Amino acid sequence: MGLDMEVHVSGRPEGCSGCIPPEPEPNNTEMVEIYITLRHTKILQAVLLVDIKNAEKSHKV
């Protein structure tokens, strides 16, 4: 479920910090919180992307 977030986060157009994200699934409130946080702080976005990449590496082993 966490890797689904990667698709939405990295799939956004570059330089589009003010864009409205795609509508999340009805029961996925977690996705909404992540979008709101990413739109308001670039630092958290960088940390989140790094954590996702690290998680990918550990899962591929």
Coordinates of C-alpha atoms in Angstrom, one line a residue:
M1 CA 0.0 0.0 0.0
G2 CA 2.9 2.4 0.8
L3 CA 4.4 1.9 -2.7
D4 CA 1.1 3.1 -4.3
M5 CA 2.0 6.5 -2.9
E6 CA 5.2 6.6 -4.9
V7 CA 3.3 6.5 -8.1
H8 CA 1.2 9.5 -7.2
V9 CA 4.1 11.5 -5.7
S10 CA 6.6 10.9 -8.4
G11 CA 4.0 11.0 -11.2
R12 CA 3.2 14.7 -10.6
P13 CA 4.4 17.2 -13.3
E14 CA 7.7 19.0 -12.5
G15 CA 7.3 22.5 -11.3
C16 CA 3.7 22.0 -10.5
S17 CA 3.7 22.6 -6.8
G18 CA 0.2 24.3 -6.9
C19 CA -1.5 21.6 -8.9
I20 CA -4.6 19.9 -7.7
P21 CA -3.7 16.2 -7.2
P22 CA -5.9 13.4 -8.7
E23 CA -8.9 12.6 -6.6
P24 CA -8.0 10.0 -4.0
E25 CA -10.0 6.8 -3.5
P26 CA -13.0 7.4 -1.2
N27 CA -11.7 5.4 1.7
N28 CA -8.0 6.5 1.3
T29 CA -7.8 9.4 3.7
E30 CA -4.1 8.7 4.2
M31 CA -3.4 9.7 0.6
V32 CA -5.2 13.1 1.1
E33 CA -3.0 13.9 4.1
I34 CA 0.1 13.1 2.2
Y35 CA -0.9 15.4 -0.7
I36 CA -1.7 18.2 1.7
T37 CA 1.6 17.8 3.4
L38 CA 3.6 17.6 0.2
R39 CA 1.9 20.7 -1.2
H40 CA 3.0 22.7 1.9
T41 CA 6.5 21.6 2.6
K42 CA 9.2 20.7 0.1
I43 CA 11.5 19.4 2.8
L44 CA 9.0 16.7 3.8
Q45 CA 8.6 15.8 0.1
A46 CA 12.3 15.2 -0.2
V47 CA 12.5 13.1 3.0
L48 CA 9.5 11.1 1.9
L49 CA 11.0 10.4 -1.5
V50 CA 14.3 9.3 0.0
D51 CA 12.4 7.0 2.4
I52 CA 10.5 5.4 -0.4
K53 CA 13.7 4.8 -2.4
N54 CA 15.3 3.2 0.6
A55 CA 12.3 1.0 1.2
E56 CA 12.4 -0.1 -2.5
K57 CA 16.0 -1.2 -2.1
S58 CA 15.3 -3.3 1.1
H59 CA 12.3 -5.0 -0.5
K60 CA 14.2 -6.0 -3.7
V61 CA 16.8 -7.9 -1.7

